[in-house]
Amino acid sequence: MSDQKEPHDLNDESALKQPAIDSPMTTRRGVRSFVLRQGRMTEGQKKAYERSWPKFGLSRENGVIDPRQVFGRDAMLNLEIGFGMGRSLAEMAEAAPEQDFIGVEVHLPGVGALLKDIEDRGLENVRVYNIDANDVIDLCLPDACLDQVMVFFPDPWHKKRHHKRRLVQPEFVQRIRHKLRVGGILHLATDWENYAEHMMEVMGESEGFANTQEQGAYSPRPEYRPVTKFEKRGENLGHGVWDLLFHRTN
């Protein structure tokens, strides 16, 4: 049900034979924000990438960015980590032209698909990184620059022995905290109940964050978060989705 793609053998180089400004591999050790996946860009995705990456793409080589220079204005800034094929990000950006959005995704077909969607919708308020989100956090964003960070349906690593690979961990949350302004929102969503419980435990114990709902309570899905096709399919099967919204307190 989740819109995450299946992992593949990391020795399979087929997924890396696409043009990219940066290698998606992280420069830091520890939990990565992604698993490399199979898949080649379609011709349409490749052409959109070639046309639009120079305008909308951001690189690790850019170093720490000034969002006001990147977007040419001072506006509410959102970061989505792991946008998949990008449809939800494009829908959010189209619905809120007064806000700016940065998307992070290592899967090149997803980057190409988002760039095509950006072209089709005529969007100007989206920029894209094709590198590990850890590098975006550590090397590319100034502190307290973000109004919202969104992590929707990350890999649940549902087997207990793999839980340590889950992205949402205390150390990751604290690094995100420093990039959020005080009052900024960390919005997590998952369709795995066990991962939702894990997220709630991590966030409930995280310094500098408070639940926007009652303690230990999940949030109703905000109107701005689009319902994905996988989510609709899951709802039809009786599956649940859990949203967590926590704001930075200090």
PDB file of C-alpha atoms in Angstrom:
ATOM      1  CA  MET A   1       0.000   0.000   0.000  1.00  0.00           C
ATOM      2  CA  SER A   2       2.801   2.391   0.702  1.00  0.00           C
ATOM      3  CA  ASP A   3       4.070   4.422  -2.247  1.00  0.00           C
ATOM      4  CA  GLN A   4       7.637   3.379  -1.531  1.00  0.00           C
ATOM      5  CA  LYS A   5       9.413   1.307  -4.130  1.00  0.00           C
ATOM      6  CA  GLU A   6      10.995  -2.073  -3.529  1.00  0.00           C
ATOM      7  CA  PRO A   7      14.690  -2.273  -2.555  1.00  0.00           C
ATOM      8  CA  HIS A   8      17.136  -4.068  -4.815  1.00  0.00           C
ATOM      9  CA  ASP A   9      20.612  -5.490  -4.730  1.00  0.00           C
ATOM     10  CA  LEU A  10      22.970  -2.601  -4.061  1.00  0.00           C
ATOM     11  CA  ASN A  11      25.460  -4.220  -6.436  1.00  0.00           C
ATOM     12  CA  ASP A  12      23.024  -3.816  -9.342  1.00  0.00           C
ATOM     13  CA  GLU A  13      24.330  -0.765 -11.211  1.00  0.00           C
ATOM     14  CA  SER A  14      21.369  -0.513 -13.598  1.00  0.00           C
ATOM     15  CA  ALA A  15      19.604   2.043 -11.384  1.00  0.00           C
ATOM     16  CA  LEU A  16      22.628   4.332 -11.458  1.00  0.00           C
ATOM     17  CA  LYS A  17      23.005   4.566 -15.231  1.00  0.00           C
ATOM     18  CA  GLN A  18      21.000   7.751 -15.507  1.00  0.00           C
ATOM     19  CA  PRO A  19      22.284  11.335 -15.744  1.00  0.00           C
ATOM     20  CA  ALA A  20      22.567  13.090 -12.388  1.00  0.00           C
ATOM     21  CA  ILE A  21      24.338  16.133 -11.038  1.00  0.00           C
ATOM     22  CA  ASP A  22      25.259  14.392  -7.767  1.00  0.00           C
ATOM     23  CA  SER A  23      25.702  10.817  -6.697  1.00  0.00           C
ATOM     24  CA  PRO A  24      22.730  10.020  -4.433  1.00  0.00           C
ATOM     25  CA  MET A  25      25.053   8.261  -2.004  1.00  0.00           C
ATOM     26  CA  THR A  26      25.331   9.968   1.370  1.00  0.00           C
ATOM     27  CA  THR A  27      28.565  11.413   2.668  1.00  0.00           C
ATOM     28  CA  ARG A  28      27.727  10.475   6.263  1.00  0.00           C
ATOM     29  CA  ARG A  29      27.576   7.167   8.084  1.00  0.00           C
ATOM     30  CA  GLY A  30      24.522   5.812   9.858  1.00  0.00           C
ATOM     31  CA  VAL A  31      20.927   5.372   8.725  1.00  0.00           C
ATOM     32  CA  ARG A  32      20.403   6.455   5.133  1.00  0.00           C
ATOM     33  CA  SER A  33      17.197   8.168   4.105  1.00  0.00           C
ATOM     34  CA  PHE A  34      16.671   5.769   1.212  1.00  0.00           C
ATOM     35  CA  VAL A  35      17.144   2.362  -0.362  1.00  0.00           C
ATOM     36  CA  LEU A  36      18.371   2.249  -3.941  1.00  0.00           C
ATOM     37  CA  ARG A  37      15.702   0.828  -6.245  1.00  0.00           C
ATOM     38  CA  GLN A  38      15.508  -0.599  -9.733  1.00  0.00           C
ATOM     39  CA  GLY A  39      13.948   1.274 -12.582  1.00  0.00           C
ATOM     40  CA  ARG A  40      14.921   3.375 -15.567  1.00  0.00           C
ATOM     41  CA  MET A  41      13.561   6.721 -16.567  1.00  0.00           C
ATOM     42  CA  THR A  42      10.909   6.746 -19.270  1.00  0.00           C
ATOM     43  CA  GLU A  43      11.633   8.831 -22.344  1.00  0.00           C
ATOM     44  CA  GLY A  44       9.247  11.514 -21.086  1.00  0.00           C
ATOM     45  CA  GLN A  45      10.887  11.615 -17.668  1.00  0.00           C
ATOM     46  CA  LYS A  46      14.350  11.768 -19.195  1.00  0.00           C
ATOM     47  CA  LYS A  47      13.429  14.658 -21.492  1.00  0.00           C
ATOM     48  CA  ALA A  48      11.792  16.552 -18.618  1.00  0.00           C
ATOM     49  CA  TYR A  49      14.941  15.978 -16.559  1.00  0.00           C
ATOM     50  CA  GLU A  50      17.178  17.301 -19.331  1.00  0.00           C
ATOM     51  CA  ARG A  51      14.968  20.371 -19.900  1.00  0.00           C
ATOM     52  CA  SER A  52      14.170  21.313 -16.321  1.00  0.00           C
ATOM     53  CA  TRP A  53      16.961  20.111 -14.041  1.00  0.00           C
ATOM     54  CA  PRO A  54      19.139  23.182 -14.771  1.00  0.00           C
ATOM     55  CA  LYS A  55      16.314  25.434 -13.523  1.00  0.00           C
ATOM     56  CA  PHE A  56      14.771  23.411 -10.700  1.00  0.00           C
ATOM     57  CA  GLY A  57      17.605  21.124  -9.585  1.00  0.00           C
ATOM     58  CA  LEU A  58      19.794  21.786  -6.553  1.00  0.00           C
ATOM     59  CA  SER A  59      23.178  20.160  -6.032  1.00  0.00           C
ATOM     60  CA  ARG A  60      25.322  19.183  -3.085  1.00  0.00           C
ATOM     61  CA  GLU A  61      27.999  21.313  -4.758  1.00  0.00           C
ATOM     62  CA  ASN A  62      25.838  24.400  -4.155  1.00  0.00           C
ATOM     63  CA  GLY A  63      26.656  24.089  -0.450  1.00  0.00           C
ATOM     64  CA  VAL A  64      24.437  25.862   2.074  1.00  0.00           C
ATOM     65  CA  ILE A  65      21.695  27.658   0.160  1.00  0.00           C
ATOM     66  CA  ASP A  66      19.926  30.927   0.854  1.00  0.00           C
ATOM     67  CA  PRO A  67      16.255  30.052   0.171  1.00  0.00           C
ATOM     68  CA  ARG A  68      15.449  33.694  -0.566  1.00  0.00           C
ATOM     69  CA  GLN A  69      17.986  33.688  -3.374  1.00  0.00           C
ATOM     70  CA  VAL A  70      16.924  30.254  -4.629  1.00  0.00           C
ATOM     71  CA  PHE A  71      13.236  31.216  -4.904  1.00  0.00           C
ATOM     72  CA  GLY A  72      13.630  34.957  -5.344  1.00  0.00           C
ATOM     73  CA  ARG A  73      11.394  35.773  -2.385  1.00  0.00           C
ATOM     74  CA  ASP A  74      10.839  35.293   1.337  1.00  0.00           C
ATOM     75  CA  ALA A  75       8.022  32.754   1.750  1.00  0.00           C
ATOM     76  CA  MET A  76       6.942  29.805   3.875  1.00  0.00           C
ATOM     77  CA  LEU A  77       9.402  26.998   3.103  1.00  0.00           C
ATOM     78  CA  ASN A  78       8.486  23.301   3.084  1.00  0.00           C
ATOM     79  CA  LEU A  79      10.804  20.304   2.740  1.00  0.00           C
ATOM     80  CA  GLU A  80       9.519  16.887   1.651  1.00  0.00           C
ATOM     81  CA  ILE A  81      11.892  13.974   2.195  1.00  0.00           C
ATOM     82  CA  GLY A  82      11.359  11.041  -0.159  1.00  0.00           C
ATOM     83  CA  PHE A  83       8.679  12.338  -2.541  1.00  0.00           C
ATOM     84  CA  GLY A  84       8.433   9.127  -4.580  1.00  0.00           C
ATOM     85  CA  MET A  85       7.047   9.969  -8.013  1.00  0.00           C
ATOM     86  CA  GLY A  86       6.311  13.532  -6.894  1.00  0.00           C
ATOM     87  CA  ARG A  87       2.587  13.778  -7.556  1.00  0.00           C
ATOM     88  CA  SER A  88       1.684  14.769  -3.994  1.00  0.00           C
ATOM     89  CA  LEU A  89       4.465  17.364  -3.868  1.00  0.00           C
ATOM     90  CA  ALA A  90       3.339  18.884  -7.167  1.00  0.00           C
ATOM     91  CA  GLU A  91      -0.273  18.992  -5.958  1.00  0.00           C
ATOM     92  CA  MET A  92       0.725  20.710  -2.710  1.00  0.00           C
ATOM     93  CA  ALA A  93       2.866  23.256  -4.563  1.00  0.00           C
ATOM     94  CA  GLU A  94       0.094  24.001  -7.046  1.00  0.00           C
ATOM     95  CA  ALA A  95      -2.445  24.439  -4.247  1.00  0.00           C
ATOM     96  CA  ALA A  96      -0.175  26.841  -2.332  1.00  0.00           C
ATOM     97  CA  PRO A  97       1.604  29.108  -4.830  1.00  0.00           C
ATOM     98  CA  GLU A  98       2.400  31.529  -2.006  1.00  0.00           C
ATOM     99  CA  GLN A  99       4.635  28.872  -0.394  1.00  0.00           C
ATOM    100  CA  ASP A 100       7.916  27.330  -1.534  1.00  0.00           C
ATOM    101  CA  PHE A 101       8.776  23.630  -1.602  1.00  0.00           C
ATOM    102  CA  ILE A 102      12.017  21.656  -1.693  1.00  0.00           C
ATOM    103  CA  GLY A 103      11.743  17.966  -2.540  1.00  0.00           C
ATOM    104  CA  VAL A 104      14.377  15.296  -1.910  1.00  0.00           C
ATOM    105  CA  GLU A 105      14.415  11.981  -3.776  1.00  0.00           C
ATOM    106  CA  VAL A 106      17.230   9.673  -4.876  1.00  0.00           C
ATOM    107  CA  HIS A 107      15.105   7.647  -7.315  1.00  0.00           C
ATOM    108  CA  LEU A 108      15.766   9.231 -10.716  1.00  0.00           C
ATOM    109  CA  PRO A 109      12.493   8.168 -12.381  1.00  0.00           C
ATOM    110  CA  GLY A 110      10.720   9.941  -9.514  1.00  0.00           C
ATOM    111  CA  VAL A 111      12.804  13.074 -10.067  1.00  0.00           C
ATOM    112  CA  GLY A 112      12.018  12.958 -13.778  1.00  0.00           C
ATOM    113  CA  ALA A 113       8.329  12.436 -13.091  1.00  0.00           C
ATOM    114  CA  LEU A 114       8.210  15.412 -10.727  1.00  0.00           C
ATOM    115  CA  LEU A 115      10.026  17.652 -13.198  1.00  0.00           C
ATOM    116  CA  LYS A 116       7.511  16.685 -15.885  1.00  0.00           C
ATOM    117  CA  ASP A 117       4.669  17.465 -13.464  1.00  0.00           C
ATOM    118  CA  ILE A 118       6.286  20.819 -12.663  1.00  0.00           C
ATOM    119  CA  GLU A 119       6.365  21.605 -16.395  1.00  0.00           C
ATOM    120  CA  ASP A 120       2.793  20.450 -16.991  1.00  0.00           C
ATOM    121  CA  ARG A 121       1.433  22.482 -14.077  1.00  0.00           C
ATOM    122  CA  GLY A 122       3.596  25.542 -14.760  1.00  0.00           C
ATOM    123  CA  LEU A 123       5.017  25.579 -11.229  1.00  0.00           C
ATOM    124  CA  GLU A 124       7.731  27.986 -10.136  1.00  0.00           C
ATOM    125  CA  ASN A 125       7.790  27.275  -6.380  1.00  0.00           C
ATOM    126  CA  VAL A 126       9.526  23.863  -6.339  1.00  0.00           C
ATOM    127  CA  ARG A 127      13.198  22.892  -6.217  1.00  0.00           C
ATOM    128  CA  VAL A 128      14.626  19.375  -6.185  1.00  0.00           C
ATOM    129  CA  TYR A 129      17.578  17.526  -4.685  1.00  0.00           C
ATOM    130  CA  ASN A 130      18.629  14.145  -6.098  1.00  0.00           C
ATOM    131  CA  ILE A 131      20.799  13.165  -3.106  1.00  0.00           C
ATOM    132  CA  ASP A 132      20.383  11.537   0.292  1.00  0.00           C
ATOM    133  CA  ALA A 133      18.282  13.698   2.603  1.00  0.00           C
ATOM    134  CA  ASN A 134      20.979  13.393   5.268  1.00  0.00           C
ATOM    135  CA  ASP A 135      23.302  15.409   3.041  1.00  0.00           C
ATOM    136  CA  VAL A 136      20.596  17.974   2.365  1.00  0.00           C
ATOM    137  CA  ILE A 137      20.123  18.413   6.113  1.00  0.00           C
ATOM    138  CA  ASP A 138      23.821  18.441   6.996  1.00  0.00           C
ATOM    139  CA  LEU A 139      25.345  20.259   4.039  1.00  0.00           C
ATOM    140  CA  CYS A 140      22.709  22.281   2.217  1.00  0.00           C
ATOM    141  CA  LEU A 141      20.202  23.921   4.566  1.00  0.00           C
ATOM    142  CA  PRO A 142      20.824  26.774   7.012  1.00  0.00           C
ATOM    143  CA  ASP A 143      19.518  26.387  10.547  1.00  0.00           C
ATOM    144  CA  ALA A 144      15.956  27.506  11.292  1.00  0.00           C
ATOM    145  CA  CYS A 145      15.118  28.002   7.618  1.00  0.00           C
ATOM    146  CA  LEU A 146      12.178  25.589   7.327  1.00  0.00           C
ATOM    147  CA  ASP A 147       8.547  26.094   8.283  1.00  0.00           C
ATOM    148  CA  GLN A 148       7.619  22.472   7.725  1.00  0.00           C
ATOM    149  CA  VAL A 149       9.309  19.121   7.099  1.00  0.00           C
ATOM    150  CA  MET A 150       7.225  16.303   5.642  1.00  0.00           C
ATOM    151  CA  VAL A 151       8.111  12.604   5.650  1.00  0.00           C
ATOM    152  CA  PHE A 152       5.248  10.694   4.083  1.00  0.00           C
ATOM    153  CA  PHE A 153       5.180   6.880   3.998  1.00  0.00           C
ATOM    154  CA  PRO A 154       8.884   6.150   4.524  1.00  0.00           C
ATOM    155  CA  ASP A 155      10.063   2.552   4.214  1.00  0.00           C
ATOM    156  CA  PRO A 156       8.555   0.826   7.290  1.00  0.00           C
ATOM    157  CA  TRP A 157      11.231  -1.880   7.580  1.00  0.00           C
ATOM    158  CA  HIS A 158       8.469  -4.004   9.063  1.00  0.00           C
ATOM    159  CA  LYS A 159      10.647  -6.929  10.220  1.00  0.00           C
ATOM    160  CA  LYS A 160      11.685  -6.379  13.818  1.00  0.00           C
ATOM    161  CA  ARG A 161      15.352  -7.063  13.114  1.00  0.00           C
ATOM    162  CA  HIS A 162      15.284  -4.209  10.571  1.00  0.00           C
ATOM    163  CA  HIS A 163      13.668  -1.574  12.810  1.00  0.00           C
ATOM    164  CA  LYS A 164      17.061   0.032  13.397  1.00  0.00           C
ATOM    165  CA  ARG A 165      17.072   0.971   9.689  1.00  0.00           C
ATOM    166  CA  ARG A 166      13.957   3.103   9.999  1.00  0.00           C
ATOM    167  CA  LEU A 167      14.533   6.722   9.107  1.00  0.00           C
ATOM    168  CA  VAL A 168      12.608   8.196  12.016  1.00  0.00           C
ATOM    169  CA  GLN A 169      15.064   7.834  14.883  1.00  0.00           C
ATOM    170  CA  PRO A 170      15.948  10.222  17.743  1.00  0.00           C
ATOM    171  CA  GLU A 171      19.186  11.448  16.146  1.00  0.00           C
ATOM    172  CA  PHE A 172      17.489  12.156  12.805  1.00  0.00           C
ATOM    173  CA  VAL A 173      14.648  14.025  14.492  1.00  0.00           C
ATOM    174  CA  GLN A 174      17.086  16.279  16.360  1.00  0.00           C
ATOM    175  CA  ARG A 175      18.925  17.142  13.163  1.00  0.00           C
ATOM    176  CA  ILE A 176      15.585  18.047  11.574  1.00  0.00           C
ATOM    177  CA  ARG A 177      14.729  20.144  14.625  1.00  0.00           C
ATOM    178  CA  HIS A 178      17.693  22.453  14.043  1.00  0.00           C
ATOM    179  CA  LYS A 179      16.550  23.149  10.470  1.00  0.00           C
ATOM    180  CA  LEU A 180      13.008  24.051  11.566  1.00  0.00           C
ATOM    181  CA  ARG A 181      12.203  27.478  12.895  1.00  0.00           C
ATOM    182  CA  VAL A 182      10.696  27.564  16.391  1.00  0.00           C
ATOM    183  CA  GLY A 183       7.030  26.788  15.823  1.00  0.00           C
ATOM    184  CA  GLY A 184       7.782  24.871  12.623  1.00  0.00           C
ATOM    185  CA  ILE A 185       6.081  21.536  11.987  1.00  0.00           C
ATOM    186  CA  LEU A 186       7.472  18.032  11.498  1.00  0.00           C
ATOM    187  CA  HIS A 187       4.728  16.063   9.726  1.00  0.00           C
ATOM    188  CA  LEU A 188       5.101  12.290   9.556  1.00  0.00           C
ATOM    189  CA  ALA A 189       2.679   9.845   7.945  1.00  0.00           C
ATOM    190  CA  THR A 190       2.698   6.062   7.650  1.00  0.00           C
ATOM    191  CA  ASP A 191       0.344   3.254   6.702  1.00  0.00           C
ATOM    192  CA  TRP A 192       2.046   0.775   9.051  1.00  0.00           C
ATOM    193  CA  GLU A 193       0.570   0.822  12.553  1.00  0.00           C
ATOM    194  CA  ASN A 194       3.740  -0.522  14.165  1.00  0.00           C
ATOM    195  CA  TYR A 195       5.792   2.240  12.534  1.00  0.00           C
ATOM    196  CA  ALA A 196       3.213   4.806  13.655  1.00  0.00           C
ATOM    197  CA  GLU A 197       3.668   3.587  17.222  1.00  0.00           C
ATOM    198  CA  HIS A 198       7.455   3.780  16.797  1.00  0.00           C
ATOM    199  CA  MET A 199       7.171   7.330  15.422  1.00  0.00           C
ATOM    200  CA  MET A 200       4.952   8.377  18.309  1.00  0.00           C
ATOM    201  CA  GLU A 201       7.388   6.950  20.843  1.00  0.00           C
ATOM    202  CA  VAL A 202      10.368   8.692  19.217  1.00  0.00           C
ATOM    203  CA  MET A 203       8.588  12.019  18.879  1.00  0.00           C
ATOM    204  CA  GLY A 204       7.100  11.864  22.359  1.00  0.00           C
ATOM    205  CA  GLU A 205      10.590  11.575  23.808  1.00  0.00           C
ATOM    206  CA  SER A 206      12.252  14.105  21.501  1.00  0.00           C
ATOM    207  CA  GLU A 207      13.592  17.250  23.116  1.00  0.00           C
ATOM    208  CA  GLY A 208      12.254  20.456  21.647  1.00  0.00           C
ATOM    209  CA  PHE A 209       9.073  19.002  20.115  1.00  0.00           C
ATOM    210  CA  ALA A 210       5.457  18.957  21.243  1.00  0.00           C
ATOM    211  CA  ASN A 211       2.456  17.204  19.743  1.00  0.00           C
ATOM    212  CA  THR A 212      -0.028  19.512  18.038  1.00  0.00           C
ATOM    213  CA  GLN A 213      -2.726  17.141  19.354  1.00  0.00           C
ATOM    214  CA  GLU A 214      -3.205  15.742  22.831  1.00  0.00           C
ATOM    215  CA  GLN A 215      -0.234  13.805  24.194  1.00  0.00           C
ATOM    216  CA  GLY A 216       0.082  10.487  22.379  1.00  0.00           C
ATOM    217  CA  ALA A 217      -2.682  11.353  19.897  1.00  0.00           C
ATOM    218  CA  TYR A 218      -2.458  11.115  16.129  1.00  0.00           C
ATOM    219  CA  SER A 219      -3.618  13.968  13.938  1.00  0.00           C
ATOM    220  CA  PRO A 220      -6.430  13.998  11.400  1.00  0.00           C
ATOM    221  CA  ARG A 221      -5.005  14.185   7.893  1.00  0.00           C
ATOM    222  CA  PRO A 222      -4.481  17.883   7.132  1.00  0.00           C
ATOM    223  CA  GLU A 223      -6.259  19.066   4.008  1.00  0.00           C
ATOM    224  CA  TYR A 224      -2.967  20.038   2.395  1.00  0.00           C
ATOM    225  CA  ARG A 225      -1.672  16.433   2.363  1.00  0.00           C
ATOM    226  CA  PRO A 226      -3.045  14.787  -0.793  1.00  0.00           C
ATOM    227  CA  VAL A 227      -4.446  11.275  -0.558  1.00  0.00           C
ATOM    228  CA  THR A 228      -2.235   8.985  -2.663  1.00  0.00           C
ATOM    229  CA  LYS A 229      -3.598   6.221  -4.879  1.00  0.00           C
ATOM    230  CA  PHE A 230      -1.956   3.710  -2.553  1.00  0.00           C
ATOM    231  CA  GLU A 231      -3.718   5.304   0.408  1.00  0.00           C
ATOM    232  CA  LYS A 232      -7.080   5.130  -1.361  1.00  0.00           C
ATOM    233  CA  ARG A 233      -6.471   1.488  -2.225  1.00  0.00           C
ATOM    234  CA  GLY A 234      -5.570   0.759   1.373  1.00  0.00           C
ATOM    235  CA  GLU A 235      -8.641   2.536   2.714  1.00  0.00           C
ATOM    236  CA  ASN A 236     -10.792   0.384   0.436  1.00  0.00           C
ATOM    237  CA  LEU A 237      -9.143  -2.658   2.023  1.00  0.00           C
ATOM    238  CA  GLY A 238      -9.727  -1.332   5.518  1.00  0.00           C
ATOM    239  CA  HIS A 239      -6.131  -0.308   6.182  1.00  0.00           C
ATOM    240  CA  GLY A 240      -5.311   2.689   8.333  1.00  0.00           C
ATOM    241  CA  VAL A 241      -3.082   5.730   7.876  1.00  0.00           C
ATOM    242  CA  TRP A 242      -1.548   7.630  10.777  1.00  0.00           C
ATOM    243  CA  ASP A 243      -0.445  11.278  10.669  1.00  0.00           C
ATOM    244  CA  LEU A 244       1.761  12.810  13.351  1.00  0.00           C
ATOM    245  CA  LEU A 245       2.253  16.578  13.568  1.00  0.00           C
ATOM    246  CA  PHE A 246       4.758  17.923  16.074  1.00  0.00           C
ATOM    247  CA  HIS A 247       5.942  21.520  16.357  1.00  0.00           C
ATOM    248  CA  ARG A 248       9.352  22.736  17.436  1.00  0.00           C
ATOM    249  CA  THR A 249       9.160  24.362  20.860  1.00  0.00           C
ATOM    250  CA  ASN A 250      12.725  25.598  21.304  1.00  0.00           C
TER     251      ASN A 250
END
